[in-house]
Coordinates of C-alpha atoms in Angstrom, one line a residue:
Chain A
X1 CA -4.6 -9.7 14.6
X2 CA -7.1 -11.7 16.5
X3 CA -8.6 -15.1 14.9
X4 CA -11.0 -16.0 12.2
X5 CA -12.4 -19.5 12.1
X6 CA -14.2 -20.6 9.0
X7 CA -16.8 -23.3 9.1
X8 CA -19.7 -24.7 6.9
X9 CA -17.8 -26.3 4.2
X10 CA -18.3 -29.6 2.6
X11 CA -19.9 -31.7 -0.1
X12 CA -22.8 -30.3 -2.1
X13 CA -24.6 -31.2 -5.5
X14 CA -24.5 -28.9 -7.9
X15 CA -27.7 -26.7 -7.5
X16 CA -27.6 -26.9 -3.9
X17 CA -27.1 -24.1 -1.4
X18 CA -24.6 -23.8 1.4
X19 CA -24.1 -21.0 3.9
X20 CA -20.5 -20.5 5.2
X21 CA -19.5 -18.8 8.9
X22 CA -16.7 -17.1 10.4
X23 CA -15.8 -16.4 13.8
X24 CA -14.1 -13.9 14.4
X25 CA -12.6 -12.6 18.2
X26 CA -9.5 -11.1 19.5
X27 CA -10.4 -7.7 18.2
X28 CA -13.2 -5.4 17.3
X29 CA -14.9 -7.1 14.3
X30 CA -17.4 -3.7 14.1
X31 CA -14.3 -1.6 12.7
X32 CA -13.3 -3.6 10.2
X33 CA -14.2 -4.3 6.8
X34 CA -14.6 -8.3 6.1
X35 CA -14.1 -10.4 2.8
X36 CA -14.5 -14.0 1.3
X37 CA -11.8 -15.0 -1.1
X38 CA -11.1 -18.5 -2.8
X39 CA -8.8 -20.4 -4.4
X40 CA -9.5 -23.1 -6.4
X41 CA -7.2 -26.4 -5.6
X42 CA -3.9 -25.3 -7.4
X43 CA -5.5 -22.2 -8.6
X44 CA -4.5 -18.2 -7.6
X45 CA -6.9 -16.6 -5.3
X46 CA -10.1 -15.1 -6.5
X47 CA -11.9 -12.3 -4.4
X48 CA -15.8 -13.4 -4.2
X49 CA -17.2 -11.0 -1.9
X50 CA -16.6 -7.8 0.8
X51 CA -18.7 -5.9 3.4
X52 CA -18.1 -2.3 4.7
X53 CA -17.8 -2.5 8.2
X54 CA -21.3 -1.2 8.9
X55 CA -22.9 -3.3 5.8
X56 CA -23.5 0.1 3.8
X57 CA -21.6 -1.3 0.7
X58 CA -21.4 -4.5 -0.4
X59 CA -19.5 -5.9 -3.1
X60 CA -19.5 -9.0 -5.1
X61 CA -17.1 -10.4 -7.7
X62 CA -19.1 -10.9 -11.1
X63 CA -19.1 -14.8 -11.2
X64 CA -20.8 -14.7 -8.1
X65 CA -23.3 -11.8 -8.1
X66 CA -26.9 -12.8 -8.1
X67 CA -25.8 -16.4 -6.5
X68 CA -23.9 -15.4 -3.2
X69 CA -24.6 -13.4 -0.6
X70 CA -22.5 -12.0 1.9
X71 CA -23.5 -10.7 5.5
X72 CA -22.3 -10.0 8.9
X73 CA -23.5 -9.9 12.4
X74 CA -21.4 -7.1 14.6
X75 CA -23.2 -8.4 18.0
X76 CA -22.3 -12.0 17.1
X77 CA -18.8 -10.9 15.8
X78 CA -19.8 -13.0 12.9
X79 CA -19.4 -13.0 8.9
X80 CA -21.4 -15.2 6.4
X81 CA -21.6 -16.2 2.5
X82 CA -24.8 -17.3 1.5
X83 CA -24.1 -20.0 -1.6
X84 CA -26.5 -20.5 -4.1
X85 CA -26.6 -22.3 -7.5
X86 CA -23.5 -24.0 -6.8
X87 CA -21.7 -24.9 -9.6
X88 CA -18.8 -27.0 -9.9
X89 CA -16.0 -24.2 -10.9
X90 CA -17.4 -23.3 -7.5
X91 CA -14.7 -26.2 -5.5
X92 CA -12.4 -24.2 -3.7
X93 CA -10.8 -23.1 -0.1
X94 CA -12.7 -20.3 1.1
X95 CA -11.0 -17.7 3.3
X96 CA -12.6 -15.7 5.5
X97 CA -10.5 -12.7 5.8
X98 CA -10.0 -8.9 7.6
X99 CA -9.0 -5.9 5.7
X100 CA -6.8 -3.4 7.6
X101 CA -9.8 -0.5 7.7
X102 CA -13.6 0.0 8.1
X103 CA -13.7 -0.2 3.9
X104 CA -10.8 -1.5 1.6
X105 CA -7.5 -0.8 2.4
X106 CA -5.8 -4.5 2.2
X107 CA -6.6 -7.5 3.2
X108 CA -4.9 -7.9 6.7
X109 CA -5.7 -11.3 8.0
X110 CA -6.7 -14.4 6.8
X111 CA -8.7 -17.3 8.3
X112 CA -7.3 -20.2 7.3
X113 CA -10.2 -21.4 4.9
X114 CA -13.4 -24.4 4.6
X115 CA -13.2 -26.1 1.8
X116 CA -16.4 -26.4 -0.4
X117 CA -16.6 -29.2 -2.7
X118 CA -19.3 -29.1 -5.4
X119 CA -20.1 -32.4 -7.5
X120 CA -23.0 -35.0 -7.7
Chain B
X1 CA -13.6 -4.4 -13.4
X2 CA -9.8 -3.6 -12.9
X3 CA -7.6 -6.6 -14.4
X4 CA -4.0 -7.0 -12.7
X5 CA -1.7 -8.8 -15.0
X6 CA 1.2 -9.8 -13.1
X7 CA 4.3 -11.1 -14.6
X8 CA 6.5 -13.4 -15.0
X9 CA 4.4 -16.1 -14.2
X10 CA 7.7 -18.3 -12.8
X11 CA 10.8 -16.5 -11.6
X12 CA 13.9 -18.1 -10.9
X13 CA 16.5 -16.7 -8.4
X14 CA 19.6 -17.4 -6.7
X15 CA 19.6 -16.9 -3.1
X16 CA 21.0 -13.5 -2.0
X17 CA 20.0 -12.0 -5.2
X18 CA 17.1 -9.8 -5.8
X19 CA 13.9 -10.6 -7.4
X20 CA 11.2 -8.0 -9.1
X21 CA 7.7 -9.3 -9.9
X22 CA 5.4 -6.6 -12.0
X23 CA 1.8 -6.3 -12.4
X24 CA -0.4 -3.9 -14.4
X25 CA -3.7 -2.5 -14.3
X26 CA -6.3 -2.0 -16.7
X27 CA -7.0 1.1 -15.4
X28 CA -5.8 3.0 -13.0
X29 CA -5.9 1.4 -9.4
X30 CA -4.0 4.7 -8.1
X31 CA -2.3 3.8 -5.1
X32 CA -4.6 0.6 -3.8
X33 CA -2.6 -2.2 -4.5
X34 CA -0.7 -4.4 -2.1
X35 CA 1.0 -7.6 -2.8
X36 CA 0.5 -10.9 -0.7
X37 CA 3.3 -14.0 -0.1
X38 CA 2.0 -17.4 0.0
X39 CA 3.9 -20.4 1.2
X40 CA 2.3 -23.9 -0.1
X41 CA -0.2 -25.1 2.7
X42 CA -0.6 -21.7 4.7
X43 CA -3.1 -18.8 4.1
X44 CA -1.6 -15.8 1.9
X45 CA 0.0 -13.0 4.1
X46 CA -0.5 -9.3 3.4
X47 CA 3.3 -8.0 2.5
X48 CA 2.7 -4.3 1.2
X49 CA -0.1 -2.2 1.5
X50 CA -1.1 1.4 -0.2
X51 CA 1.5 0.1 -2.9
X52 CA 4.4 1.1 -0.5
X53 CA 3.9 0.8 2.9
X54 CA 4.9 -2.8 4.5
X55 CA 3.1 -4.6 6.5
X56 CA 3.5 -5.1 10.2
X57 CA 6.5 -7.1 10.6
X58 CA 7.8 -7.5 7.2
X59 CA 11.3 -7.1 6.4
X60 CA 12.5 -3.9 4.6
X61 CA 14.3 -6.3 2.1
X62 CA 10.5 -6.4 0.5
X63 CA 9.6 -2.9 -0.8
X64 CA 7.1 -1.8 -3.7
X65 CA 6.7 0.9 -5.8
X66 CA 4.1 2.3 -8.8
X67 CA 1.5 4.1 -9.3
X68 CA -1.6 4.0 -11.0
X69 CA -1.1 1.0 -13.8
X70 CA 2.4 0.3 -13.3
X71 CA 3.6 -1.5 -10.0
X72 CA 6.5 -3.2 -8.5
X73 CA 7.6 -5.7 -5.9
X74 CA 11.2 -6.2 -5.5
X75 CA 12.6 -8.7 -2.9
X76 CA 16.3 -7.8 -1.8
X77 CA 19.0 -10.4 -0.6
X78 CA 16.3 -13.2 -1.5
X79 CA 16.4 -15.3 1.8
X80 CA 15.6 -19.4 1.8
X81 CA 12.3 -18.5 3.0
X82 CA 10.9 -15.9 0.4
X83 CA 10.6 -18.8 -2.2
X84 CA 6.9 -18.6 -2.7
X85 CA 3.9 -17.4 -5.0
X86 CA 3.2 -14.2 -4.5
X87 CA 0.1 -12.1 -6.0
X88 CA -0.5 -8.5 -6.1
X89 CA -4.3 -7.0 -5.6
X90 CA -6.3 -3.8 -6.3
X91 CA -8.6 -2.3 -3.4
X92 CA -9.1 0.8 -5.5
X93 CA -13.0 0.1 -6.2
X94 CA -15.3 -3.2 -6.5
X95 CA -14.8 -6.1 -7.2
X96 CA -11.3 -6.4 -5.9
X97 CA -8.8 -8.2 -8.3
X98 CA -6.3 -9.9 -7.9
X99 CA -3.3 -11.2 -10.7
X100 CA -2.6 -14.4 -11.6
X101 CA 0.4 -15.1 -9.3
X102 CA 4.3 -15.3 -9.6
X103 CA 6.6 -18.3 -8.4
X104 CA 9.5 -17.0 -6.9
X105 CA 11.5 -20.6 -6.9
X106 CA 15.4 -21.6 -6.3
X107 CA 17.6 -21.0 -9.6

């Protein structure tokens, strides 16, 4: 399964940017498919983004598009969501998180989360 | 974008008894869905894949069954530590959705 460590979280003002990492090692983070899902504090969980394993697609939930940004780094076994525009309905735990394939095929393993807090 | 409507939202069981959660599509999903188990404080686990096949080292008392709007997770002999939320999920095209959630809690 390996291990995913999510870091960048924290306090922002609404407005503000934040750019969240993940970690990944104990397997080969080039074949797999990657995601970003949240969950609001006592809230279900809420895909926000996913990345084919070789970044050809890229898909974003649609309270995010045009805001976040997702993106990996194969040679630095390394995934990333680019925050923009943070809004408060933004506050959540955000999982990092490996699918089972090279596109979708379930969502395999889960980091277990930074927490983003947005208010002013 | 593909809704999952999952219900009931709370589900009350006896332990040793059997619980079935349901969730619908808005369209179809085919056969991407899976369904995930998560236990207050811990990260969700994946449970069933492919709407049938379970997950490495899951129990064969969780199985799941549907197809294309209509899908099914039923969780035999309920043991002490399947009380949880658990969600089911479409991968079958972007964005990936997931439904609200049931509570499977101690009757």
């Amino acid at each position: 399964e390996g291990q995913l460590v999510e870091s960048g979280g924290g306090l922002v003002q609404p407005g503000r940017s934040l750019r969240l990492s993940c970690a990944a090692s104990g397997f080969t983070f080039e074949d797999y498919a990657m995601h970003w899902v949240r969950q609001a504090p006592g809230k279900g969980l809420e895909w926000v983004a996913g990345i084919f394993w070789n970044s050809n697609s890229i898909g974003y939930a649609d309270f995010v598009r045009g805001r976040f940004t997702i993106s990996r780094d194969n040679a630095k076994n390394s995934l990333y969501l680019q925050m923009n525009s943070l809004r408060a309905e933004d506050t959540a735990l955000y999982y990092c998180v490996k699918d089972r394939g090279q596109q979708t095929a379930g969502l395999y393993y889960w980091g277990q989360g930074t927490v983003v807090t947005v208010s002013s | 974008e593909i809704v999952m409507t999952q219900s009931p939202t709370t589900l009350s069981v006896s332990p040793g008894e059997r619980a079935t959660v349901s969730c619908r599509a808005s369209q179809s999903a085919r056969g991407d869905v899976a369904w995930y188990q998560q236990k207050p404080g811990q990260a969700p686990r994946l449970l069933i894949y492919g709407t049938i096949t379970r997950a490495t080292g899951i129990p064969p008392r969780f199985s799941g069954s549907g197809f294309g709007t209509e899908f099914t997770l039923t969780i035999s002999n309920l043991q002490s530590e399947d009380f949880a939320v658990y969600y089911c999920q479409q991968y079958n095209n972007w964005p990936l959705t997931f439904g609200g959630g049931t509570k499977v809690e101690i009757k």
